[in-house]
XYZ file of C-alpha atoms in Angstrom:
694
model
C -55.723 59.411 -17.753
C -53.539 61.181 -15.361
C -50.027 60.228 -14.122
C -50.020 58.260 -10.672
C -48.387 59.799 -7.958
C -46.440 57.513 -6.069
C -43.772 57.483 -3.623
C -42.784 53.840 -3.581
C -40.559 51.240 -6.083
C -41.497 52.185 -9.609
C -41.176 48.800 -10.531
C -41.584 45.898 -8.265
C -40.988 42.526 -10.181
C -41.681 39.312 -7.324
C -41.184 35.599 -8.006
C -42.228 35.952 -11.050
C -42.356 32.784 -13.717
C -42.971 32.968 -17.254
C -43.536 29.893 -19.103
C -44.850 29.619 -23.558
C -46.662 26.851 -24.558
C -46.379 24.328 -27.412
C -48.821 21.441 -28.239
C -46.242 19.243 -26.624
C -44.923 21.080 -23.152
C -44.927 24.316 -21.166
C -41.521 25.256 -21.640
C -40.310 27.881 -18.243
C -38.499 30.912 -19.714
C -38.381 33.222 -16.261
C -38.960 31.404 -12.903
C -38.939 33.098 -9.700
C -37.032 36.247 -10.671
C -37.032 39.339 -8.102
C -35.976 42.657 -9.127
C -37.205 45.996 -7.810
C -36.448 49.381 -9.509
C -37.000 52.899 -7.345
C -37.663 56.535 -8.682
C -35.570 57.545 -10.814
C -33.097 54.385 -10.810
C -31.245 52.752 -13.404
C -30.948 48.746 -13.035
C -28.945 46.562 -15.533
C -29.902 42.885 -16.685
C -27.401 41.317 -18.041
C -26.872 37.471 -19.325
C -26.275 35.665 -22.231
C -29.089 35.169 -25.368
C -31.586 32.952 -24.311
C -31.613 33.655 -20.980
C -34.670 35.344 -19.689
C -34.239 39.087 -20.364
C -36.123 39.896 -22.929
C -39.061 37.753 -21.722
C -38.951 39.824 -18.488
C -38.953 43.257 -20.365
C -42.391 41.430 -22.197
C -43.750 40.303 -19.111
C -43.328 43.808 -17.649
C -45.375 45.261 -20.886
C -47.558 42.683 -20.668
C -46.933 41.395 -23.991
C -46.490 38.174 -23.849
C -48.110 36.717 -27.634
C -50.700 34.429 -27.403
C -48.648 31.302 -25.961
C -47.158 32.920 -23.185
C -48.431 33.600 -19.804
C -47.542 34.448 -15.783
C -47.269 31.557 -14.070
C -46.435 32.227 -11.124
C -45.577 35.584 -9.157
C -46.468 39.356 -9.905
C -45.295 42.490 -11.563
C -46.551 45.802 -9.886
C -46.461 49.186 -11.183
C -46.524 51.992 -8.853
C -47.932 49.464 -6.379
C -50.594 48.522 -9.132
C -50.299 44.868 -10.294
C -49.970 44.845 -13.821
C -51.386 41.043 -14.340
C -54.988 42.378 -12.838
C -55.647 45.326 -14.900
C -58.015 45.296 -17.970
C -56.389 46.061 -21.499
C -57.791 49.878 -21.256
C -55.748 50.311 -18.024
C -52.961 48.733 -19.927
C -53.714 50.732 -23.054
C -53.186 53.657 -20.653
C -50.102 53.027 -19.073
C -48.129 52.084 -22.298
C -46.422 54.637 -24.036
C -47.203 56.970 -21.157
C -45.814 55.951 -17.891
C -44.245 52.818 -19.045
C -42.361 53.025 -23.005
C -39.786 50.599 -24.160
C -37.211 51.071 -26.808
C -36.106 48.056 -28.701
C -32.257 46.753 -30.454
C -33.507 47.221 -34.001
C -34.728 51.196 -34.277
C -36.454 50.659 -37.664
C -39.043 48.209 -36.174
C -40.294 50.538 -34.246
C -40.449 53.318 -36.615
C -43.425 53.780 -39.976
C -40.995 53.799 -42.746
C -43.792 55.853 -44.346
C -44.543 58.409 -42.152
C -42.154 61.587 -41.746
C -40.480 61.501 -38.102
C -42.616 64.943 -37.039
C -45.932 62.904 -36.987
C -45.074 59.755 -35.912
C -43.527 61.589 -32.604
C -46.642 64.433 -32.210
C -49.162 60.800 -32.134
C -47.764 59.811 -28.777
C -48.394 62.885 -26.736
C -51.643 63.535 -29.069
C -52.892 59.740 -27.977
C -51.705 59.698 -24.723
C -52.073 63.375 -23.268
C -54.475 64.638 -25.748
C -51.873 67.586 -26.460
C -53.375 69.728 -29.873
C -51.355 69.750 -32.680
C -49.267 72.814 -31.922
C -48.292 71.602 -28.225
C -47.505 68.243 -29.641
C -45.006 69.918 -32.486
C -43.535 71.901 -30.290
C -42.858 69.039 -27.099
C -41.352 67.323 -30.420
C -39.207 69.913 -31.332
C -37.929 70.234 -27.872
C -37.131 66.388 -27.088
C -35.729 66.224 -30.680
C -33.296 68.788 -29.411
C -32.869 66.983 -25.957
C -31.608 64.011 -27.988
C -28.684 65.905 -29.638
C -29.603 65.955 -32.851
C -29.011 68.420 -35.491
C -30.976 70.427 -37.033
C -34.037 69.480 -35.293
C -36.646 71.336 -37.154
C -35.394 69.203 -40.558
C -35.495 65.794 -38.779
C -39.230 66.087 -37.567
C -39.780 67.264 -41.687
C -37.119 63.674 -42.539
C -38.146 60.065 -43.577
C -36.421 57.476 -41.702
C -34.255 55.983 -44.204
C -33.055 59.648 -44.278
C -31.106 59.112 -41.127
C -28.317 57.137 -39.806
C -28.485 54.302 -37.852
C -27.798 56.409 -35.077
C -29.840 58.801 -35.408
C -33.097 56.673 -36.440
C -32.339 54.975 -32.424
C -32.314 58.804 -31.130
C -35.589 59.479 -32.698
C -37.116 55.485 -31.019
C -35.390 57.101 -27.750
C -37.263 61.101 -28.805
C -40.633 58.913 -29.309
C -39.849 57.008 -25.626
C -39.626 59.980 -23.526
C -42.387 62.248 -25.431
C -44.814 61.225 -22.275
C -42.639 61.570 -19.449
C -42.846 58.073 -19.210
C -42.095 56.620 -15.177
C -40.356 53.732 -16.653
C -38.152 53.173 -19.396
C -36.881 49.835 -20.814
C -34.015 49.304 -23.026
C -33.455 45.915 -25.176
C -29.783 46.358 -26.512
C -30.860 49.666 -27.417
C -26.949 50.046 -28.851
C -26.038 46.513 -30.205
C -26.567 47.417 -34.115
C -24.434 50.676 -33.595
C -20.944 52.144 -33.657
C -18.570 52.546 -30.620
C -18.660 56.062 -31.046
C -22.364 56.363 -31.567
C -22.971 53.850 -28.724
C -21.104 56.232 -26.370
C -22.865 59.123 -27.321
C -25.946 57.488 -26.701
C -25.496 55.806 -23.400
C -24.196 59.613 -22.144
C -27.794 60.746 -23.459
C -29.619 57.878 -21.967
C -27.962 59.024 -18.268
C -28.686 62.600 -18.678
C -32.410 62.166 -19.975
C -32.642 59.631 -17.070
C -31.233 62.621 -14.601
C -33.552 65.406 -16.603
C -36.572 63.807 -16.737
C -36.125 61.479 -13.099
C -36.883 58.318 -15.363
C -36.022 54.793 -13.761
C -34.630 52.785 -16.304
C -34.909 48.883 -16.820
C -31.178 48.332 -19.043
C -31.007 45.228 -21.235
C -27.593 44.369 -22.505
C -25.167 41.622 -23.067
C -22.077 44.078 -22.713
C -21.247 44.424 -18.467
C -18.846 47.417 -19.510
C -22.646 49.649 -20.408
C -24.462 48.744 -17.627
C -21.132 49.954 -15.792
C -21.732 52.821 -17.751
C -25.261 53.280 -16.985
C -26.487 51.344 -14.019
C -26.545 51.970 -10.428
C -27.584 48.116 -9.548
C -27.314 45.498 -11.712
C -29.119 41.498 -11.625
C -27.338 38.717 -13.409
C -29.718 35.944 -15.331
C -28.455 32.687 -16.272
C -31.119 29.970 -17.639
C -34.413 31.710 -16.905
C -33.250 33.006 -13.331
C -31.595 35.687 -11.306
C -28.050 34.479 -9.797
C -26.648 37.444 -8.837
C -28.678 40.814 -7.554
C -26.708 43.748 -6.628
C -25.048 47.607 -6.524
C -22.571 48.182 -9.419
C -19.717 48.168 -6.931
C -20.404 44.817 -5.322
C -21.547 43.023 -8.263
C -17.696 43.734 -10.015
C -16.139 43.690 -7.281
C -16.812 41.493 -4.871
C -18.628 39.296 -7.162
C -20.070 36.035 -5.308
C -21.443 33.714 -7.886
C -20.076 31.489 -9.780
C -21.746 32.389 -13.234
C -20.675 35.972 -12.678
C -16.886 35.130 -12.117
C -17.521 33.003 -15.413
C -18.932 36.050 -17.498
C -16.089 38.335 -16.222
C -13.276 35.941 -17.122
C -14.310 35.455 -20.395
C -13.939 39.289 -21.460
C -10.734 41.358 -22.160
C -10.156 43.595 -19.640
C -7.223 46.132 -20.368
C -3.712 45.063 -19.632
C -4.726 41.138 -20.622
C -1.906 39.510 -22.425
C -3.104 36.509 -25.666
C -0.428 34.571 -24.371
C 0.034 34.442 -20.858
C -3.499 35.087 -19.577
C -5.775 33.820 -22.484
C -9.555 34.536 -21.932
C -11.613 31.720 -20.215
C -14.452 30.385 -22.170
C -16.861 29.015 -20.266
C -17.327 25.328 -20.627
C -20.357 23.325 -22.159
C -23.274 24.697 -23.493
C -26.175 26.748 -22.484
C -28.983 24.264 -21.318
C -32.295 24.656 -23.418
C -35.428 25.436 -21.283
C -36.542 22.179 -21.121
C -33.838 20.326 -20.790
C -32.247 22.237 -17.300
C -30.187 20.204 -14.917
C -31.676 19.272 -11.589
C -30.738 22.046 -8.795
C -28.481 24.329 -9.617
C -28.660 25.483 -13.743
C -25.254 26.381 -14.169
C -24.051 23.395 -12.172
C -22.573 21.324 -15.234
C -20.296 24.662 -16.661
C -19.436 25.682 -12.998
C -15.880 24.806 -11.692
C -17.166 24.401 -8.095
C -19.931 22.104 -9.121
C -20.045 19.567 -6.022
C -22.454 16.124 -6.247
C -25.000 15.376 -4.035
C -25.180 19.658 -3.123
C -25.076 21.346 -6.317
C -27.722 19.137 -7.603
C -30.872 18.403 -5.246
C -34.068 20.605 -5.105
C -34.276 24.264 -5.830
C -32.062 26.984 -5.031
C -32.949 29.998 -3.328
C -31.124 33.186 -3.452
C -28.984 34.444 -0.442
C -28.103 37.499 1.321
C -24.119 38.162 1.430
C -23.760 38.276 5.338
C -21.392 41.296 3.854
C -24.284 43.575 2.412
C -27.952 43.129 2.665
C -29.064 44.458 -0.757
C -26.474 41.863 -2.240
C -27.902 38.175 -2.931
C -26.778 35.219 -4.755
C -28.287 31.897 -5.963
C -25.259 29.420 -5.385
C -25.366 26.727 -2.148
C -21.606 27.671 -1.637
C -20.996 31.138 -2.177
C -19.960 31.869 1.749
C -17.570 29.063 1.503
C -15.549 30.000 -1.830
C -12.355 32.400 -2.095
C -13.424 34.511 -4.861
C -10.168 36.817 -4.342
C -8.206 33.266 -5.674
C -5.413 34.051 -8.959
C -7.493 32.250 -11.530
C -5.563 29.246 -12.456
C -4.198 30.431 -16.229
C -3.912 27.225 -18.384
C -0.815 26.590 -20.487
C 0.729 29.687 -21.370
C 1.248 29.374 -25.173
C 4.741 30.551 -27.293
C 3.125 33.357 -29.805
C 4.514 32.001 -33.025
C 7.311 34.027 -34.328
C 6.198 36.984 -37.325
C 7.371 35.986 -40.671
C 8.177 37.338 -44.109
C 5.712 39.701 -45.338
C 3.048 37.939 -47.509
C 0.422 40.876 -47.994
C 1.975 44.299 -49.687
C -0.311 47.021 -50.137
C 0.845 50.173 -51.822
C -1.337 53.281 -52.732
C -4.630 51.008 -52.861
C -7.919 53.403 -53.827
C -10.965 51.836 -54.835
C -13.551 54.913 -56.236
C -17.379 54.089 -57.051
C -19.387 56.058 -60.019
C -22.878 56.617 -58.658
C -25.029 58.861 -60.910
C -25.784 61.804 -58.579
C -29.612 60.690 -59.310
C -29.176 57.138 -58.259
C -33.075 56.580 -58.788
C -34.153 58.137 -62.250
C -29.997 57.838 -63.711
C -29.576 61.066 -64.980
C -27.301 64.214 -63.640
C -23.781 64.081 -63.484
C -21.986 60.890 -62.108
C -20.131 61.278 -58.707
C -17.361 59.563 -57.073
C -17.506 57.447 -53.763
C -13.803 57.556 -52.961
C -14.242 54.280 -50.324
C -10.653 53.582 -50.025
C -7.677 56.743 -50.275
C -4.181 55.394 -50.817
C -4.152 52.708 -48.513
C -0.594 51.650 -48.072
C 0.574 48.928 -44.911
C 2.099 45.423 -45.366
C 1.316 42.426 -42.832
C 3.240 39.118 -42.205
C 3.471 35.625 -41.549
C 1.851 34.822 -38.377
C 0.553 38.526 -37.383
C -2.833 39.951 -36.454
C -3.424 43.119 -38.368
C -6.715 44.801 -36.559
C -8.516 47.208 -38.774
C -10.614 49.081 -37.020
C -13.276 52.730 -37.376
C -16.713 53.452 -37.577
C -19.067 52.177 -40.261
C -18.580 53.590 -44.029
C -15.050 53.892 -43.400
C -13.890 51.333 -45.974
C -12.827 48.883 -43.881
C -15.584 46.006 -45.532
C -14.376 47.820 -49.110
C -11.053 46.832 -48.679
C -11.592 43.480 -47.388
C -13.548 42.688 -50.820
C -10.622 43.985 -53.333
C -8.605 41.775 -51.184
C -11.238 38.774 -51.807
C -11.410 39.668 -55.535
C -14.905 40.513 -55.199
C -14.080 44.015 -56.200
C -10.965 45.232 -58.317
C -8.951 47.916 -57.475
C -9.128 52.080 -58.942
C -5.395 52.338 -58.623
C -2.581 51.342 -56.634
C -0.944 47.433 -55.804
C -1.787 44.573 -53.328
C 0.630 41.744 -53.793
C 0.448 38.449 -52.223
C 3.439 36.651 -51.983
C 4.748 39.049 -54.335
C 2.147 38.250 -56.899
C -0.269 40.975 -58.024
C -3.942 40.301 -57.699
C -5.191 43.826 -57.566
C -6.860 43.402 -60.429
C -8.262 40.121 -60.840
C -11.232 39.843 -60.107
C -12.754 36.382 -57.806
C -13.619 34.058 -60.892
C -10.340 34.942 -62.935
C -8.469 33.830 -60.013
C -6.627 30.955 -60.115
C -7.368 27.680 -56.942
C -4.352 28.874 -55.062
C -5.095 32.317 -54.844
C -8.910 31.987 -53.639
C -8.162 29.225 -51.377
C -5.278 31.561 -50.322
C -7.147 34.611 -48.945
C -10.009 33.215 -47.405
C -12.964 34.966 -44.922
C -15.055 34.834 -42.072
C -17.951 36.345 -41.999
C -20.230 38.743 -39.293
C -22.793 36.622 -39.233
C -22.298 32.877 -39.310
C -26.401 32.400 -40.546
C -25.858 34.328 -43.891
C -22.894 32.339 -44.669
C -24.005 28.623 -44.517
C -26.469 26.504 -46.824
C -29.487 25.433 -45.171
C -30.374 23.000 -46.917
C -26.927 21.051 -46.722
C -25.172 19.426 -43.714
C -22.145 20.987 -41.774
C -19.731 18.009 -43.450
C -20.988 18.433 -46.487
C -20.357 22.015 -46.877
C -16.714 21.851 -45.311
C -16.291 19.072 -48.217
C -17.454 21.281 -51.089
C -15.311 23.755 -49.998
C -12.043 21.003 -49.842
C -13.221 19.863 -53.599
C -13.207 23.490 -54.976
C -9.184 24.391 -53.171
C -8.441 20.913 -55.276
C -7.712 19.815 -51.555
C -7.829 15.306 -51.090
C -7.654 12.699 -54.011
C -10.627 11.119 -53.237
C -13.425 11.181 -51.175
C -12.272 9.337 -48.691
C -9.288 11.931 -48.328
C -11.416 14.787 -48.302
C -14.148 13.135 -45.456
C -10.780 12.686 -42.941
C -9.603 15.985 -43.676
C -13.011 17.447 -43.006
C -13.506 15.240 -39.662
C -9.895 17.114 -38.905
C -11.232 20.498 -39.252
C -14.403 19.523 -37.179
C -11.347 18.781 -34.672
C -9.364 21.692 -35.540
C -12.419 23.886 -34.371
C -13.076 21.841 -31.649
C -16.539 20.631 -32.634
C -17.386 16.694 -31.806
C -17.397 14.622 -35.228
C -21.384 14.332 -35.072
C -21.515 17.638 -35.900
C -20.691 16.758 -39.758
C -24.219 15.314 -40.139
C -26.056 17.926 -38.918
C -27.816 20.733 -39.973
C -26.977 24.539 -39.944
C -30.679 24.875 -38.197
C -29.410 22.300 -35.423
C -26.743 24.635 -34.162
C -25.872 27.326 -32.197
C -24.548 31.120 -32.851
C -20.986 30.256 -31.946
C -21.206 26.257 -33.502
C -21.959 27.861 -36.416
C -19.705 30.367 -36.461
C -16.854 27.394 -35.961
C -18.267 25.873 -39.201
C -17.422 29.329 -41.158
C -13.779 29.005 -39.180
C -13.460 25.399 -40.290
C -14.338 26.082 -43.929
C -12.333 29.091 -44.409
C -8.956 27.127 -43.049
C -10.036 24.331 -45.465
C -7.605 25.170 -48.092
C -4.719 25.747 -45.944
C -5.666 29.627 -45.949
C -2.844 31.882 -45.882
C -4.728 35.257 -45.114
C -7.869 34.982 -43.476
C -9.549 38.125 -43.511
C -12.718 38.334 -39.575
C -14.905 40.961 -40.648
C -16.303 41.106 -37.114
C -17.064 37.467 -36.376
C -17.432 37.787 -33.037
C -19.719 40.725 -32.908
C -22.891 38.731 -33.128
C -22.139 36.562 -30.738
C -22.589 36.073 -26.636
C -19.574 37.343 -24.379
C -18.750 33.835 -23.196
C -18.552 32.523 -26.740
C -17.009 35.419 -28.465
C -14.152 34.526 -25.874
C -13.693 30.886 -27.326
C -13.998 31.893 -30.815
C -11.208 34.562 -30.153
C -9.070 31.733 -28.409
C -9.622 29.433 -31.081
C -8.829 31.520 -33.913
C -5.497 32.472 -31.922
C -4.925 28.783 -31.698
C -5.401 28.003 -35.352
C -3.488 30.851 -36.277
C -0.603 29.535 -34.023
C -0.206 26.378 -35.613
C -0.937 27.076 -39.169
C 0.760 30.315 -39.859
C -1.661 32.250 -40.898
C -1.873 36.218 -41.444
C -4.976 37.294 -39.864
C -6.929 40.714 -40.832
C -9.313 41.703 -37.820
C -11.742 43.842 -38.756
C -13.253 45.250 -35.388
C -14.950 48.337 -33.959
C -14.452 46.520 -30.465
C -11.703 47.915 -29.266
C -10.653 45.685 -25.968
C -11.149 42.339 -28.335
C -8.427 44.222 -30.792
C -6.446 45.002 -27.664
C -6.199 41.677 -26.961
C -6.298 39.893 -29.758
C -4.126 42.606 -32.611
C 0.155 42.744 -33.409
C -0.568 45.726 -34.747
C -3.717 48.216 -35.567
C -4.717 50.061 -38.256
C -7.377 53.242 -38.215
C -9.554 54.468 -40.817
C -11.531 56.563 -41.263
C -13.524 57.634 -44.232
C -11.276 55.722 -46.978
C -7.844 56.723 -44.971
C -5.424 55.292 -42.931
C -5.184 57.956 -40.161
C -2.838 56.005 -37.689
C -0.953 52.637 -38.381
C 1.626 50.959 -34.890
C 2.318 48.210 -32.709
C -0.679 47.595 -30.784
C 0.994 49.541 -27.739
C 1.896 52.510 -29.944
C -1.577 53.252 -30.720
C -2.881 52.457 -27.503
C -0.764 54.974 -25.791
C -0.574 58.619 -26.788
C 0.462 60.718 -29.068
C -3.144 59.483 -30.495
C -4.930 60.943 -34.221
C -7.854 62.634 -32.635
C -9.580 60.312 -34.369
C -8.317 57.573 -32.050
C -8.132 58.944 -29.118
C -12.097 59.314 -29.747
C -12.477 55.393 -30.172
C -10.652 54.172 -27.112
C -12.619 56.762 -25.005
C -15.941 55.294 -26.385
C -14.753 52.001 -25.114
C -16.870 50.619 -23.090
C -15.015 48.436 -19.842
C -16.708 46.478 -17.972
C -13.888 47.168 -14.920
C -14.289 49.749 -11.960
C -10.867 50.473 -11.600
C -10.397 52.040 -15.101
C -10.538 55.803 -15.162
C -11.095 56.901 -19.032
C -10.782 60.314 -20.649
C -14.119 61.601 -21.698
C -14.769 62.600 -25.275
C -17.699 62.456 -27.300
C -17.567 62.733 -30.947
C -20.182 65.620 -31.960
C -21.946 65.301 -35.553
C -22.232 61.881 -37.854
C -19.275 60.278 -40.392
C -20.051 62.463 -43.610
C -20.418 60.780 -46.884
C -17.909 59.680 -48.268
C -19.800 60.719 -51.765
C -19.574 64.382 -50.179
C -16.112 64.044 -48.203
C -14.970 67.744 -46.458
C -11.949 69.153 -48.107
C -8.967 69.011 -46.264
C -8.244 66.324 -43.283
C -11.430 64.192 -43.788
C -11.444 64.108 -39.574
C -11.823 68.173 -39.534
C -15.241 68.280 -39.061
C -15.542 66.140 -35.739
C -12.169 67.128 -34.299
C -11.201 68.641 -30.821
C -7.835 69.401 -31.865
C -8.432 71.598 -35.038
C -8.181 74.628 -33.385
C -4.487 74.242 -32.640
C -3.685 73.644 -36.160
C -2.609 77.722 -37.492
C -3.768 79.079 -40.759
C -6.841 76.795 -41.043
C -4.268 73.981 -42.488
C -6.752 71.425 -41.955
C -9.787 72.754 -43.596
C -7.419 73.391 -46.750
C -5.005 70.086 -47.362
C -5.093 66.470 -46.502
C -2.758 65.784 -44.309
C 0.554 63.071 -45.002
C 1.115 59.908 -42.816
C 4.311 60.884 -41.203
C 6.303 58.283 -38.570
C 5.906 59.680 -34.807
C 8.239 56.648 -33.830
C 9.375 53.630 -35.592
C 6.474 51.604 -37.138
C 3.784 54.386 -35.981
C 2.500 56.214 -38.587
C 0.038 59.146 -38.002
C -1.934 61.143 -40.391
C -2.489 64.216 -39.006
C -1.638 68.130 -38.790
C -0.764 68.757 -35.478
C 2.805 69.904 -34.272
C 5.121 67.424 -32.507
C 4.732 69.253 -29.410
C 0.723 69.188 -29.931
C 1.020 65.792 -29.578
C 3.303 65.093 -27.100
C 0.754 66.918 -24.988
C -2.144 64.325 -25.595
C -2.582 62.235 -21.848
C -3.604 58.560 -21.887
C -7.272 57.618 -22.188
C -7.360 54.235 -20.874
C -6.081 54.380 -17.224
C -5.913 51.345 -14.795
C -5.111 52.154 -11.477
C -2.843 49.428 -10.412
C -0.632 50.971 -12.576
């Protein structure tokens, strides 16, 4: 089918309503939703999980399944109503004119088919291209998405590629037929921040090159700022604010948009004097929405008798006729009023050293031919000579890309693995060689962990209260069942969950509530050290704020040492006292948060900082995109582990970076960097993140 020539809006969604039907009732998922995407324009769709973003995307694809239906309004693509098209017409448009990129790349790839064949299928089916032409086109697109050695890529199976490479292939597949509209549904959520930065730049460049219009769905406001021209904010099935990026970011006109921005850490925010403000209450379920404004029960500006009466329409902001808000009071609110800061918290004094790590190494031996066992043994150096200490009441952040050894270190500390070499001292006791089953109760309760995914850590068949009591029994706390029950209720108070939740099963809790139960369990035994492994990355931004603040408050009261593993440097800057940057098993930089976030940087830290998406139009960022992927720990490069991706390498004379692993050296008191760059070169480094007001 020939592509339609059309010069109006590529996508027009007008007063769209989508419902899902169960045997009992109709569940309205999207109501009265309108948005327009012009040729070559990128529109961002943001909001919390469950607000209807993906349902809108599936509506555009006309893929709502058996029980979903459009019950009002229309979706027009190039002026034609998609709802009135036959299955055949839709099949012609999907994949060739409208393409969608999903969150999980492996869901879109056939594991048993080579990449080249999967890519060639698209133009062969949709455009009738010959095999040779389709191969040439696949080669061109794989080159466009900046994958190394395109011919080898086309000859590979999906499992032979990293997550970032798989996502690039999915983007290449979507671009194979040069679609007019590309829908991206959280395409970078599962990727490292450096890979995310490269994918975002790629999407922007490809949009320009191919003239593709984009609908970009994300809960990350920083990403939307970096990729889109306009933004639409959704809450509970409705669009609540729409406008250009500058209008919505700098002159927001809806309480929900304001609340979203207040729950994300921006550069320079101080966790004690300017705590993140979590949105109070919970997101309403689709069949339990309040009367009037959906956001009413959680809104600071709610007025009874006014905000809870009848449907609320989108209104035009007087100063900008392309800016809309769904709020009856938006013209009366003083949007520039300073945020009322809650009580200012005193930070607990950092105490004695609790944990001392010295020259810790963790190696794994694997057969070179892992499937059949034969062949030589290879050594995977997951952790190389880690040396640092952590003190009471201190938050030490451990950052780096996937595969840099953060989680391996956490496993060794927990006793799930034992160290190959070096020492771990906890309150003066050496524990590096004691596996968890041989550790005494005190040591086990002293080091606890909060995991990334709260769903995997709770027993689905045991009530919340019972799971916490079980932890108390294991830690030997409480001399009777009633004492343990009382302590369990105190722990629920500690993590700000209603005591009635003790009777609930995990499936009855939201993601943020489950994570709180995980935190309650970790603190049940009076832990000295809590290892938090990406504890908020699976949660919505508003829930992240609440869980982050909760961790800080418990730390203040309990004097816990927090080891915070994360790749989100915005949260790290807000939360931590000191930062340790890891790359391929090495600690490449260690210092206080202020030291690590200001030059001089290790070249890897510099690239990490540049990759962080920041939801603030006044921030200027130096643009550095890391080339290539992180090398395999089974086959690390000679010399400096970072030399294969370093933009400063040419500044070091004599090829030293290729030959020798650099020694960590102090560049200031308490700040060390493992790099061959001279002090003079380090001094030449410029700030990566500049806030205009400074």
